[in-house]
CSV table of C-alpha atoms and ligand atoms in Angstrom, one decimal:
chain,number,residue,atom,x,y,z
A,1086,MET,CA,13.7,-18.1,-23.5
A,1087,SER,CA,12.2,-21.4,-24.4
A,1088,GLY,CA,12.8,-24.2,-21.8
A,1089,ALA,CA,14.5,-27.7,-22.4
A,1090,GLY,CA,11.1,-29.0,-23.4
A,1091,GLY,CA,10.5,-26.3,-25.9
A,1092,ARG,CA,8.0,-24.4,-23.6
A,1093,ALA,CA,7.7,-20.6,-23.9
A,1094,ALA,CA,5.7,-18.0,-21.9
A,1095,VAL,CA,2.9,-16.9,-24.3
A,1096,VAL,CA,0.6,-13.7,-23.8
A,1097,ALA,CA,-2.9,-15.1,-23.4
A,1098,GLY,CA,-4.8,-12.1,-21.7
A,1099,LEU,CA,-4.4,-8.4,-20.8
A,1100,GLY,CA,-6.2,-6.0,-18.6
A,1101,GLY,CA,-5.6,-2.4,-17.3
A,1102,TRP,CA,-7.2,-0.1,-14.6
A,1103,VAL,CA,-6.8,3.5,-13.6
A,1104,PRO,CA,-8.6,5.0,-10.6
A,1105,PRO,CA,-11.5,7.1,-11.5
A,1106,THR,CA,-10.4,10.5,-10.1
A,1107,ALA,CA,-8.6,12.4,-12.8
A,1108,VAL,CA,-6.2,15.4,-12.2
A,1109,THR,CA,-6.2,18.0,-15.2
A,1110,ASN,CA,-3.1,20.2,-15.8
A,1111,ASP,CA,-5.3,23.2,-15.0
A,1112,ALA,CA,-6.3,21.6,-11.7
A,1113,LEU,CA,-2.5,21.2,-10.8
A,1114,ALA,CA,-1.9,24.8,-12.0
A,1115,ARG,CA,-4.4,26.2,-9.4
A,1116,GLU,CA,-2.3,24.6,-6.8
A,1117,LEU,CA,1.3,24.8,-7.9
A,1118,ASP,CA,3.5,27.3,-10.0
A,1119,THR,CA,2.9,25.4,-13.4
A,1120,SER,CA,0.6,25.7,-16.4
A,1121,ASP,CA,-1.0,23.4,-18.8
A,1122,GLU,CA,1.1,24.8,-21.7
A,1123,TRP,CA,4.5,23.8,-19.8
A,1124,ILE,CA,3.3,20.4,-18.8
A,1125,ARG,CA,2.0,19.5,-22.4
A,1126,THR,CA,5.0,20.9,-24.2
A,1127,ARG,CA,7.7,19.5,-22.0
A,1128,THR,CA,5.9,16.1,-21.3
A,1129,GLY,CA,2.9,15.5,-23.6
A,1130,ILE,CA,0.7,14.9,-20.6
A,1131,ALA,CA,-2.7,16.4,-20.3
A,1132,ARG,CA,-4.1,14.6,-17.1
A,1133,ARG,CA,-3.3,11.8,-14.8
A,1134,HIS,CA,-5.4,9.5,-12.5
A,1135,VAL,CA,-4.8,9.4,-8.7
A,1136,VAL,CA,-6.3,7.1,-6.1
A,1137,ASP,CA,-8.6,8.7,-3.4
A,1138,PRO,CA,-7.5,8.2,0.3
A,1139,GLY,CA,-7.9,4.7,1.3
A,1140,THR,CA,-7.2,3.0,-2.0
A,1141,ALA,CA,-3.9,1.3,-2.3
A,1142,THR,CA,-1.8,-0.3,-4.9
A,1143,GLY,CA,-3.0,-3.7,-4.1
A,1144,ASP,CA,-6.6,-2.5,-5.0
A,1145,LEU,CA,-5.5,-1.4,-8.6
A,1146,ALA,CA,-3.6,-4.6,-8.9
A,1147,VAL,CA,-6.7,-6.7,-8.1
A,1148,GLU,CA,-8.7,-4.8,-10.6
A,1149,ALA,CA,-6.1,-5.1,-13.4
A,1150,GLY,CA,-5.5,-8.9,-12.5
A,1151,ARG,CA,-9.0,-9.7,-12.7
A,1152,ARG,CA,-9.4,-8.2,-16.1
A,1153,ALA,CA,-6.3,-10.0,-17.4
A,1154,LEU,CA,-7.8,-13.4,-16.2
A,1155,ARG,CA,-11.2,-12.6,-17.7
A,1156,SER,CA,-9.1,-11.6,-21.1
A,1157,ALA,CA,-7.6,-14.9,-20.9
A,1158,GLY,CA,-11.0,-16.8,-20.3
A,1159,THR,CA,-9.6,-18.3,-17.1
A,1160,ASP,CA,-9.8,-17.8,-13.3
A,1161,ALA,CA,-6.5,-19.8,-12.6
A,1162,ALA,CA,-2.8,-19.1,-12.5
A,1163,ASP,CA,0.0,-20.8,-10.9
A,1164,VAL,CA,2.1,-17.7,-9.9
A,1165,VAL,CA,1.3,-14.1,-9.2
A,1166,VAL,CA,4.1,-11.8,-9.7
A,1167,LEU,CA,3.5,-7.9,-8.9
A,1168,ALA,CA,5.9,-5.3,-10.3
A,1169,THR,CA,5.6,-2.3,-7.9
A,1170,SER,CA,7.8,0.4,-6.0
A,1171,THR,CA,4.7,1.5,-3.9
A,1172,PRO,CA,3.7,-1.8,-2.2
A,1173,ASP,CA,0.7,-1.6,0.3
A,1174,ARG,CA,3.3,-1.6,3.2
A,1175,PRO,CA,7.0,-2.0,3.3
A,1176,CYS,CA,6.6,-5.7,4.6
A,1177,PRO,CA,5.3,-8.1,3.6
A,1178,ALA,CA,5.1,-8.1,-0.1
A,1179,THR,CA,1.7,-7.1,-1.7
A,1180,ALA,CA,1.5,-10.1,-4.3
A,1181,PRO,CA,0.2,-12.6,-1.7
A,1182,GLU,CA,-2.7,-10.6,-0.6
A,1183,VAL,CA,-3.5,-9.8,-4.3
A,1184,ALA,CA,-3.5,-13.4,-5.2
A,1185,SER,CA,-5.8,-14.3,-2.3
A,1186,ARG,CA,-8.2,-11.5,-3.3
A,1187,LEU,CA,-8.2,-13.0,-6.8
A,1188,GLY,CA,-9.2,-16.4,-5.5
A,1189,LEU,CA,-5.6,-17.8,-6.1
A,1190,THR,CA,-5.0,-18.9,-2.5
A,1191,GLY,CA,-1.8,-21.1,-2.1
A,1192,VAL,CA,-0.1,-20.0,-5.1
A,1193,CYS,CA,3.6,-18.7,-5.5
A,1194,ALA,CA,3.3,-14.9,-5.2
A,1195,PHE,CA,6.0,-12.2,-4.9
A,1196,ASP,CA,6.8,-8.6,-5.6
A,1197,ILE,CA,9.6,-7.3,-8.0
A,1198,ALA,CA,10.8,-3.8,-7.4
A,1199,ALA,CA,12.4,-2.2,-10.6
A,1200,VAL,CA,10.3,1.0,-10.6
A,1201,CYS,CA,9.5,1.9,-14.2
A,1202,THR,CA,11.2,-1.3,-15.6
A,1203,GLY,CA,9.2,-3.4,-13.0
A,1204,PHE,CA,6.8,-4.9,-15.6
A,1205,VAL,CA,9.5,-5.7,-18.1
A,1206,TYR,CA,11.6,-7.5,-15.3
A,1207,ALA,CA,8.4,-9.4,-14.1
A,1208,LEU,CA,7.7,-10.5,-17.7
A,1209,GLY,CA,11.3,-11.8,-17.9
A,1210,VAL,CA,11.3,-13.6,-14.6
A,1211,SER,CA,7.9,-15.0,-15.3
A,1212,ALA,CA,8.9,-16.3,-18.5
A,1213,GLY,CA,11.7,-18.0,-17.1
A,1214,LEU,CA,9.3,-19.7,-14.4
A,1215,VAL,CA,7.2,-21.0,-17.4
A,1216,ALA,CA,10.3,-22.1,-19.6
A,1217,SER,CA,11.6,-24.0,-16.8
A,1218,GLY,CA,8.5,-26.0,-16.3
A,1219,PHE,CA,7.8,-24.6,-12.8
A,1220,ALA,CA,4.7,-22.8,-13.7
A,1221,ARG,CA,2.1,-23.4,-16.6
A,1222,SER,CA,0.7,-19.8,-16.1
A,1223,VAL,CA,1.8,-16.7,-14.5
A,1224,LEU,CA,-0.3,-13.4,-13.6
A,1225,VAL,CA,2.1,-10.6,-14.2
A,1226,ILE,CA,1.0,-7.3,-12.8
A,1227,GLY,CA,2.4,-3.9,-12.8
A,1228,ALA,CA,0.6,-1.4,-10.4
A,1229,ASP,CA,1.8,1.8,-8.6
A,1230,THR,CA,0.4,4.7,-6.7
A,1231,PHE,CA,3.1,7.3,-6.9
A,1232,SER,CA,0.6,9.8,-5.9
A,1233,THR,CA,1.0,8.6,-2.5
A,1234,ILE,CA,4.6,9.1,-2.2
A,1235,LEU,CA,5.1,12.6,-4.2
A,1236,ASP,CA,5.9,15.7,-2.4
A,1237,PRO,CA,2.8,17.8,-2.7
A,1238,ALA,CA,5.0,20.9,-3.3
A,1239,ASP,CA,7.3,19.4,-6.2
A,1240,ARG,CA,5.5,20.6,-9.4
A,1241,THR,CA,7.9,18.4,-11.5
A,1242,THR,CA,7.0,15.0,-10.2
A,1243,ARG,CA,3.3,16.0,-9.5
A,1244,ALA,CA,3.1,16.9,-13.2
A,1245,ILE,CA,4.5,13.7,-14.4
A,1246,PHE,CA,3.3,10.8,-12.5
A,1247,GLY,CA,-0.1,9.2,-12.3
A,1248,ASP,CA,-1.6,6.0,-10.7
A,1249,GLY,CA,-2.7,2.9,-12.4
A,1250,ALA,CA,-2.3,-0.9,-12.8
A,1251,GLY,CA,-2.0,-3.2,-15.8
A,1252,ALA,CA,-1.7,-7.0,-16.1
A,1253,VAL,CA,-0.8,-9.8,-18.6
A,1254,LEU,CA,-1.6,-13.6,-18.2
A,1255,LEU,CA,1.2,-15.6,-19.6
A,1256,ARG,CA,0.6,-19.3,-20.3
A,1257,ALA,CA,3.0,-22.2,-21.4
A,1258,GLY,CA,3.1,-22.6,-25.2
A,1259,ASP,CA,5.2,-23.0,-28.3
A,1260,PRO,CA,8.1,-20.7,-28.8
A,1261,ASP,CA,7.0,-20.1,-32.4
A,1262,GLU,CA,3.3,-19.4,-31.7
A,1263,PRO,CA,2.0,-15.6,-31.7
A,1264,GLY,CA,2.3,-14.2,-28.2
A,1265,ALA,CA,5.6,-16.0,-27.3
A,1266,LEU,CA,8.2,-13.8,-25.5
A,1267,ARG,CA,11.5,-13.8,-27.2
A,1268,GLY,CA,14.7,-11.7,-27.2
A,1269,LEU,CA,14.7,-10.8,-23.6
A,1270,GLN,CA,17.1,-8.2,-22.4
A,1271,LEU,CA,17.5,-6.9,-19.0
A,1272,GLY,CA,20.1,-4.5,-17.4
A,1273,SER,CA,21.0,-2.2,-14.5
A,1274,ASP,CA,23.4,0.4,-13.4
A,1275,GLY,CA,23.4,0.8,-9.6
A,1276,SER,CA,26.0,3.4,-9.6
A,1277,ARG,CA,23.1,5.9,-10.5
A,1278,SER,CA,20.7,4.7,-7.9
A,1279,ASP,CA,20.4,8.3,-6.4
A,1280,LEU,CA,18.9,9.7,-9.7
A,1281,ILE,CA,15.5,8.2,-9.0
A,1282,GLN,CA,14.8,7.3,-5.2
A,1283,VAL,CA,12.9,7.6,-2.0
A,1284,ALA,CA,15.8,8.1,0.3
A,1285,ALA,CA,14.5,7.1,3.7
A,1286,GLY,CA,12.2,4.3,5.0
A,1287,GLY,CA,14.7,1.5,4.3
A,1288,SER,CA,17.6,0.0,6.3
A,1289,ARG,CA,20.1,2.8,5.1
A,1290,GLN,CA,18.0,5.8,6.3
A,1291,ARG,CA,15.3,4.7,8.7
A,1292,SER,CA,12.3,7.0,8.9
A,1293,THR,CA,11.2,5.9,12.4
A,1294,GLY,CA,11.5,8.7,14.8
A,1295,LEU,CA,12.9,11.3,12.4
A,1296,PRO,CA,11.1,14.6,12.0
A,1297,ALA,CA,9.3,14.6,8.7
A,1298,GLU,CA,11.7,16.8,6.8
A,1299,GLU,CA,14.7,14.6,7.7
A,1300,ALA,CA,12.8,11.4,7.1
A,1301,ALA,CA,13.0,12.1,3.3
A,1302,THR,CA,10.0,9.8,2.5
A,1303,TYR,CA,9.1,11.6,-0.6
A,1304,PHE,CA,10.1,10.4,-4.1
A,1305,THR,CA,12.7,12.5,-5.7
A,1306,MET,CA,14.1,12.4,-9.4
A,1307,ASP,CA,16.8,14.4,-10.9
A,1308,GLY,CA,14.9,14.9,-14.4
A,1309,ARG,CA,17.6,15.8,-16.8
A,1310,PRO,CA,20.2,13.2,-16.4
A,1311,VAL,CA,17.4,10.5,-16.1
A,1312,PHE,CA,16.1,11.8,-19.5
A,1313,ALA,CA,19.5,11.5,-21.1
A,1314,GLU,CA,19.8,8.0,-19.5
A,1315,ALA,CA,16.2,6.9,-20.6
A,1316,VAL,CA,16.8,7.8,-24.2
A,1317,ARG,CA,20.2,6.0,-24.3
A,1318,HIS,CA,19.4,2.7,-22.5
A,1319,MET,CA,15.9,2.3,-24.0
A,1320,ALA,CA,17.3,2.9,-27.5
A,1321,ALA,CA,20.1,0.3,-26.9
A,1322,SER,CA,17.6,-2.2,-25.3
A,1323,VAL,CA,15.4,-2.1,-28.2
A,1324,GLU,CA,18.3,-2.5,-30.6
A,1325,ALA,CA,19.5,-5.5,-28.6
A,1326,THR,CA,16.1,-7.1,-28.6
A,1327,ALA,CA,15.5,-6.5,-32.2
A,1328,ALA,CA,18.8,-8.2,-33.0
A,1329,ALA,CA,18.0,-11.0,-30.8
A,1330,LEU,CA,14.8,-11.6,-33.1
A,1331,GLY,CA,17.3,-11.5,-36.1
A,1332,GLY,CA,16.7,-7.8,-37.4
A,1333,THR,CA,16.7,-4.2,-36.5
A,1334,PRO,CA,14.3,-1.9,-34.9
A,1335,ALA,CA,13.2,-1.0,-38.5
A,1336,ASP,CA,11.7,-4.5,-38.9
A,1337,VAL,CA,9.6,-4.1,-35.8
A,1338,ASP,CA,5.9,-2.9,-36.4
A,1339,ARG,CA,5.2,-1.5,-32.8
A,1340,ILE,CA,7.7,-0.3,-30.2
A,1341,VAL,CA,5.7,-0.2,-26.9
A,1342,LEU,CA,7.7,1.8,-24.4
A,1343,HIS,CA,7.4,2.8,-20.9
A,1344,GLN,CA,5.5,6.2,-21.1
A,1345,ALA,CA,7.9,8.4,-19.1
A,1346,ASN,CA,7.7,11.6,-21.4
A,1347,ALA,CA,6.5,12.2,-24.9
A,1348,ARG,CA,9.8,13.9,-25.8
A,1349,ILE,CA,11.7,10.7,-24.6
A,1350,LEU,CA,9.7,8.7,-27.0
A,1351,ALA,CA,10.5,11.0,-29.9
A,1352,ALA,CA,14.1,11.0,-28.9
A,1353,VAL,CA,14.2,7.2,-28.9
A,1354,ALA,CA,12.5,6.8,-32.1
A,1355,GLU,CA,15.0,9.3,-33.7
A,1356,ARG,CA,18.0,7.4,-32.3
A,1357,VAL,CA,16.7,3.8,-33.6
A,1358,GLY,CA,15.6,5.4,-36.9
A,1359,VAL,CA,11.9,4.3,-36.6
A,1360,PRO,CA,9.0,6.8,-37.3
A,1361,LEU,CA,7.3,7.9,-34.3
A,1362,GLU,CA,3.9,6.6,-35.5
A,1363,ARG,CA,5.0,3.1,-34.6
A,1364,PHE,CA,5.3,4.0,-31.0
A,1365,PRO,CA,1.9,3.8,-29.3
A,1366,SER,CA,1.4,6.3,-26.6
A,1367,ASN,CA,-1.3,7.0,-24.0
A,1368,ILE,CA,0.7,9.3,-21.8
A,1369,GLU,CA,-1.5,12.2,-22.7
A,1370,ARG,CA,-4.5,10.4,-20.8
A,1371,VAL,CA,-2.6,8.8,-17.8
A,1372,GLY,CA,0.8,10.3,-17.6
A,1373,ASN,CA,3.8,8.3,-16.3
A,1374,THR,CA,2.3,5.3,-14.4
A,1375,VAL,CA,5.5,3.7,-13.4
A,1376,ALA,CA,5.4,-0.2,-13.3
A,1377,ALA,CA,1.8,0.0,-14.7
A,1378,SER,CA,2.8,1.9,-17.7
A,1379,VAL,CA,3.7,-0.8,-20.3
A,1380,PRO,CA,0.7,-2.9,-19.8
A,1381,LEU,CA,-1.7,0.0,-19.7
A,1382,VAL,CA,-0.2,1.3,-23.0
A,1383,LEU,CA,-0.5,-2.3,-24.5
A,1384,ALA,CA,-4.2,-2.5,-23.3
A,1385,ASP,CA,-5.0,1.0,-24.7
A,1386,ALA,CA,-3.2,0.3,-28.0
A,1387,VAL,CA,-5.3,-2.8,-28.6
A,1388,ALA,CA,-8.5,-1.2,-27.6
A,1389,ASP,CA,-7.6,1.8,-30.1
A,1390,GLY,CA,-6.7,-0.6,-32.8
A,1391,VAL,CA,-3.2,0.8,-33.0
A,1392,LEU,CA,-1.8,-2.7,-31.9
A,1393,ARG,CA,-3.0,-5.6,-33.9
A,1394,PRO,CA,-2.5,-9.4,-34.1
A,1395,GLY,CA,0.2,-10.5,-36.2
A,1396,GLN,CA,2.3,-7.2,-35.8
A,1397,ARG,CA,5.9,-7.6,-34.5
A,1398,VAL,CA,6.4,-5.9,-31.2
A,1399,VAL,CA,9.0,-5.0,-28.9
A,1400,LEU,CA,8.2,-3.9,-25.4
A,1401,GLY,CA,10.7,-1.8,-23.4
A,1402,GLY,CA,11.1,0.0,-20.0
A,1403,PHE,CA,13.5,2.2,-18.3
A,1404,GLY,CA,13.5,3.4,-14.6
A,1405,GLY,CA,15.2,3.9,-11.2
A,1406,GLY,CA,17.8,1.5,-10.2
A,1407,LEU,CA,18.8,2.4,-12.8
A,1408,THR,CA,17.2,-0.3,-14.7
A,1409,TRP,CA,16.1,-1.0,-18.3
A,1410,GLY,CA,15.0,-4.0,-20.5
A,1411,SER,CA,13.1,-5.1,-23.5
A,1412,VAL,CA,11.3,-8.2,-24.8
A,1413,GLY,CA,9.8,-9.0,-28.3
A,1414,LEU,CA,6.7,-11.0,-29.5
A,1415,VAL,CA,4.3,-11.3,-32.3
A,1416,TRP,CA,1.2,-9.7,-31.1
A,1417,PRO,CA,-1.6,-12.5,-30.6
A,1418,GLU,CA,-5.5,-12.4,-30.8
A,1419,THR,CA,-6.4,-10.7,-27.4
A,1420,THR,CA,-9.4,-8.6,-26.3
A,1421,PRO,CA,-8.6,-6.5,-23.0
A,1422,GLY,CA,-10.7,-7.7,-20.2
B,900,LIG,O1,9.9,7.1,-15.5
B,900,LIG,C1,11.1,6.9,-15.7
B,900,LIG,C2,12.0,7.9,-15.2
B,900,LIG,N1,11.7,9.2,-15.4
B,900,LIG,C3,11.8,9.9,-16.6
B,900,LIG,O2,12.3,9.3,-17.5
B,900,LIG,C4,11.8,11.4,-16.6
B,900,LIG,C5,12.9,12.1,-17.3
B,900,LIG,N2,12.9,13.5,-17.2
B,900,LIG,C6,12.0,14.3,-17.8
B,900,LIG,O3,11.0,13.8,-18.2
B,900,LIG,C7,12.2,15.9,-17.7
B,900,LIG,O4,13.6,15.9,-17.3
B,900,LIG,C8,11.2,16.5,-16.9
B,900,LIG,C9,9.9,16.6,-17.4
B,900,LIG,C10,11.2,16.0,-15.5
B,900,LIG,C11,11.7,18.0,-16.6
B,900,LIG,O5,11.8,18.6,-18.0
B,900,LIG,P1,12.9,19.4,-18.5
B,900,LIG,O6,12.7,19.9,-19.8
B,900,LIG,O7,14.3,18.5,-18.2
B,900,LIG,O8,12.9,20.6,-17.5
B,900,LIG,P2,14.2,20.9,-16.3
B,900,LIG,O9,14.2,20.0,-15.2
B,900,LIG,O10,15.4,21.3,-17.1
B,900,LIG,O11,13.6,22.4,-15.9
B,900,LIG,C12,13.5,23.4,-16.7
B,900,LIG,C13,12.6,24.7,-16.0
B,900,LIG,C14,13.3,24.9,-14.7
B,900,LIG,O12,13.1,26.2,-14.3
B,900,LIG,P3,14.4,27.1,-14.5
B,900,LIG,O13,15.5,26.6,-13.5
B,900,LIG,O14,14.9,27.0,-15.9
B,900,LIG,O15,13.8,28.4,-13.8
B,900,LIG,C15,12.3,24.0,-13.7
B,900,LIG,O16,12.2,24.6,-12.5
B,900,LIG,O17,11.3,24.1,-15.9
B,900,LIG,C16,10.9,24.4,-14.5
B,900,LIG,N3,9.9,23.4,-14.2
B,900,LIG,C17,8.6,23.6,-14.4
B,900,LIG,N4,7.9,24.7,-14.7
B,900,LIG,C18,6.6,24.7,-14.7
B,900,LIG,C19,10.0,22.1,-13.8
B,900,LIG,N5,8.8,21.5,-13.5
B,900,LIG,C20,7.9,22.4,-13.9
B,900,LIG,C21,6.6,22.4,-14.1
B,900,LIG,N6,5.8,23.6,-14.5
B,900,LIG,N7,5.7,21.5,-13.7
């Protein structure tokens, strides 16, 4: 992942943000046929945060982006990449507006849609922009507001998903210095695209003019097969990145995965033969925040002292598409902004 001139993308700053309104399991149970006990034991989640009406993904992305810039001690970036599957509107992309609101007028800015793998995909693409010499710095943001696309009557998805945003500032640096991204692995399997989807609203099934029940604009997920695929692909991806770094998952100090379900983290830990204690988790506090998940758990792990400078880290994700991926680095000195 280093370019011709030996340039690599290096993590220089980190920030996370969740909206203030929290929804506890008990609050959900007052509305739906569910319970705190079911949600905790099946997912590990105690609460999630949701946006109030009028707040959009771009608003969260601006907050997280501002924090990552502050953490890096800069107010500049050459590129803004926003990973999201809940853009402010279907067209245009949300990233240019986020860039402008951050004072980054005129920069290259675009969205990436890889659902829960979005942030890892965005890191990979951004690292390539740095390594090629195109950009000296990239603000990589993952932000989603799945509360805006969930079926209010679907107790399963309502229990899991929460809103949030996280961001990392990448700068050009040396491939051997702490923070340099290495061992990128990305993959997809489009034959299983129906497992995680919003069926309508795109060009295949237009929502215009259809009655609401036919429009199928709500998010749907087939939980059981997704669970199995998540375990299989995240374990294989972590193993591939560890191998690219010259070792095995056992050589990695912290495996920071997309927070889909606490039982998925436990199953991946077992499959790769690494103690669960090395998998930082904030799912109890924020649930599954989709593209925001990896940078949010990074920010929380640093703030909690669970992730420390010098530790060997693999970041990994899995999500709709299906998509998956991971990347490695030695954790640098950072203070979340
Ligand atoms: O972010 C990346 C992609 N997403 C994931 O990786 C998520 C992967 N999947 C999962 O995490 C789990 O499959 C779920 C948490 C979604 C569901 O857990 P599960 O243990 O696989 O449950 P299930 O779907 O097999 O359902 C078991 C039962 C069902 O009832 P019956 O048919 O046995 O009577 C569900 O209707 O649990 C029921 N159920 C609930 N009960 C109470 C489903 N959701 C709830 C709920 N409260 N919130």
